[in-house]
Amino acid sequence: ILKLNSLKTELLNSIKKHSSIAILTHSNPDGDGYCAALALQEIISHYGKKADVLLEKPPAEKYDFLDAQNRTKIFFNHLYYEFIIILDAHSENRIGECVEILPTAQKIISIDHHIEQDPISNALTYIDVNAVSIGAIIFELFKEELPNIPNNHYIANAIYTTILNDTDNFVNSNVDAKTFEICSKLMEYNIQPGEIVQNFLLNKPAQQMKFIGEVLSTIETHENDK
């Protein structure tokens, strides 16, 4: 298990060394692992390298404000990458179809904040169960470089989205002073929290709203409406 400083060293050395890089997250990705992958992809581009964010299926429309469609590659058989970074997961059974590219990789690093369970045997693993989101870990890793990255506004938007996702808009018990400290620093990059909430949490496709309405119409109450 890596420490934070060792993780950064391993990441930077591997980014410089390897010519093909993929960023994965767990199957059925959420706004933490996926948006952290988008943020890390942009950070890696700052170091002159291209990284593919790899998903099993196209990203949902709610990620359009992060230009997700153009920044994501859909998995197909026989892909090969020298260096693989796994975010928000550290076990093979959480990665889905993309697990097929692991055996041929030269280097694998997994970054997670869930309790350790069956780490990938040939991967270097970093786990911080106290981190509010994977995006928060990415921020801690590269906060010193962030002011010098041209597209830091995009990275800050993506990282803020990871925190929205894993705190359910700051209502979960994992919210602490560190969470707000990170968000305060993200504000330095001109993010608009209200717009991010609108895009990520509030904008729903018409079909989804109709489905929710159909479900709500079936509610029954019992025990004197308790």
PDB file of C-alpha atoms in Angstrom:
ATOM      1  CA  ILE A   1       0.000   0.000   0.000  1.00  0.00           C
ATOM      2  CA  LEU A   2       1.435   3.348  -1.092  1.00  0.00           C
ATOM      3  CA  LYS A   3       1.717   6.590   0.854  1.00  0.00           C
ATOM      4  CA  LEU A   4       0.564   9.855  -0.757  1.00  0.00           C
ATOM      5  CA  ASN A   5       4.067  11.139  -1.562  1.00  0.00           C
ATOM      6  CA  SER A   6       5.081   7.779  -3.002  1.00  0.00           C
ATOM      7  CA  LEU A   7       1.870   7.692  -5.046  1.00  0.00           C
ATOM      8  CA  LYS A   8       2.662  11.041  -6.675  1.00  0.00           C
ATOM      9  CA  THR A   9       6.220   9.948  -7.473  1.00  0.00           C
ATOM     10  CA  GLU A  10       5.017   6.683  -8.983  1.00  0.00           C
ATOM     11  CA  LEU A  11       2.360   8.457 -11.046  1.00  0.00           C
ATOM     12  CA  LEU A  12       4.693  11.101 -12.444  1.00  0.00           C
ATOM     13  CA  ASN A  13       7.481   8.639 -13.229  1.00  0.00           C
ATOM     14  CA  SER A  14       5.051   6.284 -14.954  1.00  0.00           C
ATOM     15  CA  ILE A  15       3.413   9.082 -16.941  1.00  0.00           C
ATOM     16  CA  LYS A  16       6.822  10.150 -18.235  1.00  0.00           C
ATOM     17  CA  LYS A  17       7.995   6.604 -18.939  1.00  0.00           C
ATOM     18  CA  HIS A  18       5.024   5.031 -20.735  1.00  0.00           C
ATOM     19  CA  SER A  19       3.664   5.962 -24.145  1.00  0.00           C
ATOM     20  CA  SER A  20       0.114   4.595 -23.790  1.00  0.00           C
ATOM     21  CA  ILE A  21      -2.006   5.390 -20.724  1.00  0.00           C
ATOM     22  CA  ALA A  22      -5.550   4.400 -19.759  1.00  0.00           C
ATOM     23  CA  ILE A  23      -7.643   5.623 -16.844  1.00  0.00           C
ATOM     24  CA  LEU A  24     -10.339   3.253 -15.577  1.00  0.00           C
ATOM     25  CA  THR A  25     -13.001   3.386 -12.900  1.00  0.00           C
ATOM     26  CA  HIS A  26     -15.508   0.846 -11.670  1.00  0.00           C
ATOM     27  CA  SER A  27     -18.312  -0.642 -13.731  1.00  0.00           C
ATOM     28  CA  ASN A  28     -21.457   1.547 -13.825  1.00  0.00           C
ATOM     29  CA  PRO A  29     -19.327   4.625 -13.082  1.00  0.00           C
ATOM     30  CA  ASP A  30     -20.528   7.457 -10.891  1.00  0.00           C
ATOM     31  CA  GLY A  31     -19.665  11.119 -10.614  1.00  0.00           C
ATOM     32  CA  ASP A  32     -16.682  10.454  -8.385  1.00  0.00           C
ATOM     33  CA  GLY A  33     -14.544   7.901 -10.205  1.00  0.00           C
ATOM     34  CA  TYR A  34     -15.513   9.118 -13.675  1.00  0.00           C
ATOM     35  CA  CYS A  35     -15.103  12.860 -13.065  1.00  0.00           C
ATOM     36  CA  ALA A  36     -11.856  12.210 -11.202  1.00  0.00           C
ATOM     37  CA  ALA A  37     -10.700  10.349 -14.320  1.00  0.00           C
ATOM     38  CA  LEU A  38     -11.567  13.370 -16.481  1.00  0.00           C
ATOM     39  CA  ALA A  39      -9.646  15.653 -14.127  1.00  0.00           C
ATOM     40  CA  LEU A  40      -6.611  13.359 -14.108  1.00  0.00           C
ATOM     41  CA  GLN A  41      -6.721  13.068 -17.905  1.00  0.00           C
ATOM     42  CA  GLU A  42      -6.419  16.849 -18.170  1.00  0.00           C
ATOM     43  CA  ILE A  43      -3.596  16.899 -15.628  1.00  0.00           C
ATOM     44  CA  ILE A  44      -1.712  14.223 -17.569  1.00  0.00           C
ATOM     45  CA  SER A  45      -2.043  16.289 -20.748  1.00  0.00           C
ATOM     46  CA  HIS A  46      -0.160  19.050 -18.916  1.00  0.00           C
ATOM     47  CA  TYR A  47       2.810  16.668 -18.818  1.00  0.00           C
ATOM     48  CA  GLY A  48       2.675  16.200 -22.582  1.00  0.00           C
ATOM     49  CA  LYS A  49       0.998  12.801 -22.582  1.00  0.00           C
ATOM     50  CA  LYS A  50      -2.382  11.579 -23.812  1.00  0.00           C
ATOM     51  CA  ALA A  51      -4.471   9.359 -21.545  1.00  0.00           C
ATOM     52  CA  ASP A  52      -7.665   7.571 -22.555  1.00  0.00           C
ATOM     53  CA  VAL A  53     -10.563   7.552 -20.097  1.00  0.00           C
ATOM     54  CA  LEU A  54     -12.023   4.136 -20.784  1.00  0.00           C
ATOM     55  CA  LEU A  55     -15.662   3.177 -20.139  1.00  0.00           C
ATOM     56  CA  GLU A  56     -17.802   0.186 -21.066  1.00  0.00           C
ATOM     57  CA  LYS A  57     -20.626   2.434 -22.316  1.00  0.00           C
ATOM     58  CA  PRO A  58     -20.983   6.083 -23.390  1.00  0.00           C
ATOM     59  CA  PRO A  59     -21.221   8.545 -20.468  1.00  0.00           C
ATOM     60  CA  ALA A  60     -24.613   9.819 -19.314  1.00  0.00           C
ATOM     61  CA  GLU A  61     -25.929  13.178 -20.544  1.00  0.00           C
ATOM     62  CA  LYS A  62     -25.426  14.751 -17.106  1.00  0.00           C
ATOM     63  CA  TYR A  63     -21.686  14.818 -17.841  1.00  0.00           C
ATOM     64  CA  ASP A  64     -22.097  16.872 -21.020  1.00  0.00           C
ATOM     65  CA  PHE A  65     -21.001  20.036 -19.193  1.00  0.00           C
ATOM     66  CA  LEU A  66     -17.575  18.376 -18.849  1.00  0.00           C
ATOM     67  CA  ASP A  67     -17.420  17.553 -22.574  1.00  0.00           C
ATOM     68  CA  ALA A  68     -17.539  13.913 -21.548  1.00  0.00           C
ATOM     69  CA  GLN A  69     -18.405  12.397 -24.924  1.00  0.00           C
ATOM     70  CA  ASN A  70     -15.309  13.830 -26.592  1.00  0.00           C
ATOM     71  CA  ARG A  71     -13.035  12.912 -23.696  1.00  0.00           C
ATOM     72  CA  THR A  72     -14.063   9.271 -23.334  1.00  0.00           C
ATOM     73  CA  LYS A  73     -13.144   6.112 -25.225  1.00  0.00           C
ATOM     74  CA  ILE A  74     -15.487   3.110 -25.248  1.00  0.00           C
ATOM     75  CA  PHE A  75     -13.905  -0.244 -24.460  1.00  0.00           C
ATOM     76  CA  PHE A  76     -13.501  -2.868 -27.172  1.00  0.00           C
ATOM     77  CA  ASN A  77     -11.579  -6.123 -27.294  1.00  0.00           C
ATOM     78  CA  HIS A  78      -7.813  -6.302 -27.834  1.00  0.00           C
ATOM     79  CA  LEU A  79      -6.974  -2.843 -26.473  1.00  0.00           C
ATOM     80  CA  TYR A  80      -3.479  -2.497 -25.056  1.00  0.00           C
ATOM     81  CA  TYR A  81      -2.008   0.088 -22.690  1.00  0.00           C
ATOM     82  CA  GLU A  82       1.394   0.127 -21.064  1.00  0.00           C
ATOM     83  CA  PHE A  83       0.249   2.081 -17.994  1.00  0.00           C
ATOM     84  CA  ILE A  84      -3.182   1.807 -16.358  1.00  0.00           C
ATOM     85  CA  ILE A  85      -4.572   3.988 -13.562  1.00  0.00           C
ATOM     86  CA  ILE A  86      -7.669   2.715 -11.761  1.00  0.00           C
ATOM     87  CA  LEU A  87      -9.766   5.226  -9.803  1.00  0.00           C
ATOM     88  CA  ASP A  88     -12.425   4.535  -7.148  1.00  0.00           C
ATOM     89  CA  ALA A  89     -11.719   0.796  -7.251  1.00  0.00           C
ATOM     90  CA  HIS A  90      -8.870  -1.553  -6.420  1.00  0.00           C
ATOM     91  CA  SER A  91     -10.364  -5.008  -7.078  1.00  0.00           C
ATOM     92  CA  GLU A  92     -10.673  -6.737 -10.437  1.00  0.00           C
ATOM     93  CA  ASN A  93     -14.296  -7.697  -9.802  1.00  0.00           C
ATOM     94  CA  ARG A  94     -15.356  -4.016  -9.780  1.00  0.00           C
ATOM     95  CA  ILE A  95     -13.883  -3.078 -13.144  1.00  0.00           C
ATOM     96  CA  GLY A  96     -16.194  -4.992 -15.486  1.00  0.00           C
ATOM     97  CA  GLU A  97     -15.205  -5.664 -19.091  1.00  0.00           C
ATOM     98  CA  CYS A  98     -12.197  -3.357 -18.903  1.00  0.00           C
ATOM     99  CA  VAL A  99     -10.467  -5.902 -16.675  1.00  0.00           C
ATOM    100  CA  GLU A 100      -9.314  -7.589 -19.899  1.00  0.00           C
ATOM    101  CA  ILE A 101      -6.598  -4.971 -20.441  1.00  0.00           C
ATOM    102  CA  LEU A 102      -4.925  -5.514 -17.059  1.00  0.00           C
ATOM    103  CA  PRO A 103      -2.858  -8.682 -17.745  1.00  0.00           C
ATOM    104  CA  THR A 104      -0.840  -7.099 -20.569  1.00  0.00           C
ATOM    105  CA  ALA A 105      -0.101  -3.788 -18.817  1.00  0.00           C
ATOM    106  CA  GLN A 106       3.445  -3.037 -17.718  1.00  0.00           C
ATOM    107  CA  LYS A 107       2.337  -0.881 -14.759  1.00  0.00           C
ATOM    108  CA  ILE A 108      -0.934  -0.566 -12.821  1.00  0.00           C
ATOM    109  CA  ILE A 109      -1.736   1.918 -10.062  1.00  0.00           C
ATOM    110  CA  SER A 110      -5.084   1.878  -8.254  1.00  0.00           C
ATOM    111  CA  ILE A 111      -6.353   4.774  -6.131  1.00  0.00           C
ATOM    112  CA  ASP A 112      -9.353   4.263  -3.872  1.00  0.00           C
ATOM    113  CA  HIS A 113     -11.099   5.425  -0.704  1.00  0.00           C
ATOM    114  CA  HIS A 114     -13.036   2.255   0.052  1.00  0.00           C
ATOM    115  CA  ILE A 115     -11.985  -0.326   2.634  1.00  0.00           C
ATOM    116  CA  GLU A 116      -9.273  -2.624   1.315  1.00  0.00           C
ATOM    117  CA  GLN A 117     -10.639  -5.801  -0.244  1.00  0.00           C
ATOM    118  CA  ASP A 118      -8.831  -8.076  -2.721  1.00  0.00           C
ATOM    119  CA  PRO A 119      -6.326  -5.602  -4.218  1.00  0.00           C
ATOM    120  CA  ILE A 120      -5.129  -6.385  -7.732  1.00  0.00           C
ATOM    121  CA  SER A 121      -2.049  -8.532  -7.220  1.00  0.00           C
ATOM    122  CA  ASN A 122       0.262  -6.787  -9.696  1.00  0.00           C
ATOM    123  CA  ALA A 123      -0.926  -3.232  -8.953  1.00  0.00           C
ATOM    124  CA  LEU A 124       0.491  -0.550  -6.698  1.00  0.00           C
ATOM    125  CA  THR A 125      -2.416   0.488  -4.495  1.00  0.00           C
ATOM    126  CA  TYR A 126      -3.222   3.671  -2.573  1.00  0.00           C
ATOM    127  CA  ILE A 127      -6.259   3.738  -0.261  1.00  0.00           C
ATOM    128  CA  ASP A 128      -7.401   6.634   1.927  1.00  0.00           C
ATOM    129  CA  VAL A 129     -10.693   5.737   3.611  1.00  0.00           C
ATOM    130  CA  ASN A 130     -10.899   9.247   5.077  1.00  0.00           C
ATOM    131  CA  ALA A 131     -10.922  10.990   1.687  1.00  0.00           C
ATOM    132  CA  VAL A 132     -14.314  12.436   0.822  1.00  0.00           C
ATOM    133  CA  SER A 133     -13.887  11.486  -2.855  1.00  0.00           C
ATOM    134  CA  ILE A 134     -11.307  10.259  -5.334  1.00  0.00           C
ATOM    135  CA  GLY A 135     -11.364  13.727  -6.839  1.00  0.00           C
ATOM    136  CA  ALA A 136     -10.247  15.089  -3.468  1.00  0.00           C
ATOM    137  CA  ILE A 137      -7.250  12.754  -3.562  1.00  0.00           C
ATOM    138  CA  ILE A 138      -6.373  13.918  -7.083  1.00  0.00           C
ATOM    139  CA  PHE A 139      -6.589  17.506  -5.837  1.00  0.00           C
ATOM    140  CA  GLU A 140      -4.275  16.785  -2.905  1.00  0.00           C
ATOM    141  CA  LEU A 141      -1.778  15.156  -5.269  1.00  0.00           C
ATOM    142  CA  PHE A 142      -1.604  18.025  -7.750  1.00  0.00           C
ATOM    143  CA  LYS A 143      -2.770  21.145  -5.862  1.00  0.00           C
ATOM    144  CA  GLU A 144       0.701  22.692  -6.112  1.00  0.00           C
ATOM    145  CA  GLU A 145       0.808  22.242  -9.896  1.00  0.00           C
ATOM    146  CA  LEU A 146      -2.804  23.252 -10.510  1.00  0.00           C
ATOM    147  CA  PRO A 147      -2.197  27.033 -10.753  1.00  0.00           C
ATOM    148  CA  ASN A 148       0.214  26.396 -13.645  1.00  0.00           C
ATOM    149  CA  ILE A 149      -2.051  24.084 -15.633  1.00  0.00           C
ATOM    150  CA  PRO A 150      -3.780  26.071 -18.416  1.00  0.00           C
ATOM    151  CA  ASN A 151      -7.155  24.318 -18.143  1.00  0.00           C
ATOM    152  CA  ASN A 152      -7.319  24.332 -14.355  1.00  0.00           C
ATOM    153  CA  HIS A 153     -10.896  25.645 -14.461  1.00  0.00           C
ATOM    154  CA  TYR A 154     -12.006  22.403 -16.102  1.00  0.00           C
ATOM    155  CA  ILE A 155     -10.096  20.301 -13.559  1.00  0.00           C
ATOM    156  CA  ALA A 156     -11.640  22.232 -10.656  1.00  0.00           C
ATOM    157  CA  ASN A 157     -15.140  21.719 -12.097  1.00  0.00           C
ATOM    158  CA  ALA A 158     -14.547  17.980 -12.398  1.00  0.00           C
ATOM    159  CA  ILE A 159     -13.125  17.666  -8.884  1.00  0.00           C
ATOM    160  CA  TYR A 160     -15.977  19.681  -7.375  1.00  0.00           C
ATOM    161  CA  THR A 161     -18.397  17.306  -9.117  1.00  0.00           C
ATOM    162  CA  THR A 162     -16.726  14.314  -7.448  1.00  0.00           C
ATOM    163  CA  ILE A 163     -17.389  15.906  -4.068  1.00  0.00           C
ATOM    164  CA  LEU A 164     -21.019  16.682  -4.948  1.00  0.00           C
ATOM    165  CA  ASN A 165     -21.453  13.055  -5.961  1.00  0.00           C
ATOM    166  CA  ASP A 166     -19.978  11.432  -2.881  1.00  0.00           C
ATOM    167  CA  THR A 167     -21.545  13.826  -0.374  1.00  0.00           C
ATOM    168  CA  ASP A 168     -24.977  13.961  -2.072  1.00  0.00           C
ATOM    169  CA  ASN A 169     -24.583  17.738  -2.226  1.00  0.00           C
ATOM    170  CA  PHE A 170     -22.978  18.025   1.226  1.00  0.00           C
ATOM    171  CA  VAL A 171     -25.619  16.151   3.238  1.00  0.00           C
ATOM    172  CA  ASN A 172     -23.720  12.908   3.968  1.00  0.00           C
ATOM    173  CA  SER A 173     -21.807  12.202   7.165  1.00  0.00           C
ATOM    174  CA  ASN A 174     -18.478  12.146   5.289  1.00  0.00           C
ATOM    175  CA  VAL A 175     -18.547  15.950   4.998  1.00  0.00           C
ATOM    176  CA  ASP A 176     -15.941  17.524   7.274  1.00  0.00           C
ATOM    177  CA  ALA A 177     -13.787  20.650   7.526  1.00  0.00           C
ATOM    178  CA  LYS A 178     -11.334  19.223   4.984  1.00  0.00           C
ATOM    179  CA  THR A 179     -14.158  18.912   2.457  1.00  0.00           C
ATOM    180  CA  PHE A 180     -14.971  22.607   2.666  1.00  0.00           C
ATOM    181  CA  GLU A 181     -11.294  23.510   2.680  1.00  0.00           C
ATOM    182  CA  ILE A 182     -10.842  21.759  -0.664  1.00  0.00           C
ATOM    183  CA  CYS A 183     -13.979  23.385  -2.077  1.00  0.00           C
ATOM    184  CA  SER A 184     -12.737  26.786  -0.935  1.00  0.00           C
ATOM    185  CA  LYS A 185      -9.493  26.250  -2.827  1.00  0.00           C
ATOM    186  CA  LEU A 186     -11.399  25.089  -5.904  1.00  0.00           C
ATOM    187  CA  MET A 187     -13.245  28.423  -5.883  1.00  0.00           C
ATOM    188  CA  GLU A 188      -9.929  30.064  -6.740  1.00  0.00           C
ATOM    189  CA  TYR A 189     -10.327  28.580 -10.234  1.00  0.00           C
ATOM    190  CA  ASN A 190     -13.586  30.417 -10.908  1.00  0.00           C
ATOM    191  CA  ILE A 191     -15.931  27.459 -10.609  1.00  0.00           C
ATOM    192  CA  GLN A 192     -19.644  28.245 -10.299  1.00  0.00           C
ATOM    193  CA  PRO A 193     -21.076  25.777  -7.748  1.00  0.00           C
ATOM    194  CA  GLY A 194     -24.680  26.620  -8.604  1.00  0.00           C
ATOM    195  CA  GLU A 195     -24.119  25.863 -12.275  1.00  0.00           C
ATOM    196  CA  ILE A 196     -22.399  22.571 -11.476  1.00  0.00           C
ATOM    197  CA  VAL A 197     -25.283  21.521  -9.208  1.00  0.00           C
ATOM    198  CA  GLN A 198     -27.756  22.466 -11.936  1.00  0.00           C
ATOM    199  CA  ASN A 199     -25.894  20.521 -14.609  1.00  0.00           C
ATOM    200  CA  PHE A 200     -24.980  17.462 -12.580  1.00  0.00           C
ATOM    201  CA  LEU A 201     -27.825  17.031 -10.103  1.00  0.00           C
ATOM    202  CA  LEU A 202     -30.880  18.954 -11.271  1.00  0.00           C
ATOM    203  CA  ASN A 203     -31.042  18.642 -15.060  1.00  0.00           C
ATOM    204  CA  LYS A 204     -32.987  15.437 -15.747  1.00  0.00           C
ATOM    205  CA  PRO A 205     -34.026  14.004 -19.117  1.00  0.00           C
ATOM    206  CA  ALA A 206     -37.803  14.082 -19.710  1.00  0.00           C
ATOM    207  CA  GLN A 207     -37.991  10.277 -19.776  1.00  0.00           C
ATOM    208  CA  GLN A 208     -36.324  10.051 -16.377  1.00  0.00           C
ATOM    209  CA  MET A 209     -38.760  12.549 -14.865  1.00  0.00           C
ATOM    210  CA  LYS A 210     -41.706  10.619 -16.338  1.00  0.00           C
ATOM    211  CA  PHE A 211     -40.330   7.394 -14.883  1.00  0.00           C
ATOM    212  CA  ILE A 212     -39.939   8.979 -11.443  1.00  0.00           C
ATOM    213  CA  GLY A 213     -43.510  10.244 -11.675  1.00  0.00           C
ATOM    214  CA  GLU A 214     -44.785   6.770 -12.513  1.00  0.00           C
ATOM    215  CA  VAL A 215     -42.919   5.314  -9.555  1.00  0.00           C
ATOM    216  CA  LEU A 216     -44.151   7.976  -7.133  1.00  0.00           C
ATOM    217  CA  SER A 217     -47.748   7.391  -8.250  1.00  0.00           C
ATOM    218  CA  THR A 218     -47.546   3.830  -6.878  1.00  0.00           C
ATOM    219  CA  ILE A 219     -46.710   4.881  -3.296  1.00  0.00           C
ATOM    220  CA  GLU A 220     -48.888   3.293  -0.620  1.00  0.00           C
ATOM    221  CA  THR A 221     -48.978   4.293   3.041  1.00  0.00           C
ATOM    222  CA  HIS A 222     -49.585   2.035   6.029  1.00  0.00           C
ATOM    223  CA  GLU A 223     -49.919   2.261   9.817  1.00  0.00           C
ATOM    224  CA  ASN A 224     -51.914   5.499   9.727  1.00  0.00           C
ATOM    225  CA  ASP A 225     -49.565   7.036   7.130  1.00  0.00           C
ATOM    226  CA  LYS A 226     -46.457   6.363   9.189  1.00  0.00           C
TER     227      LYS A 226
END
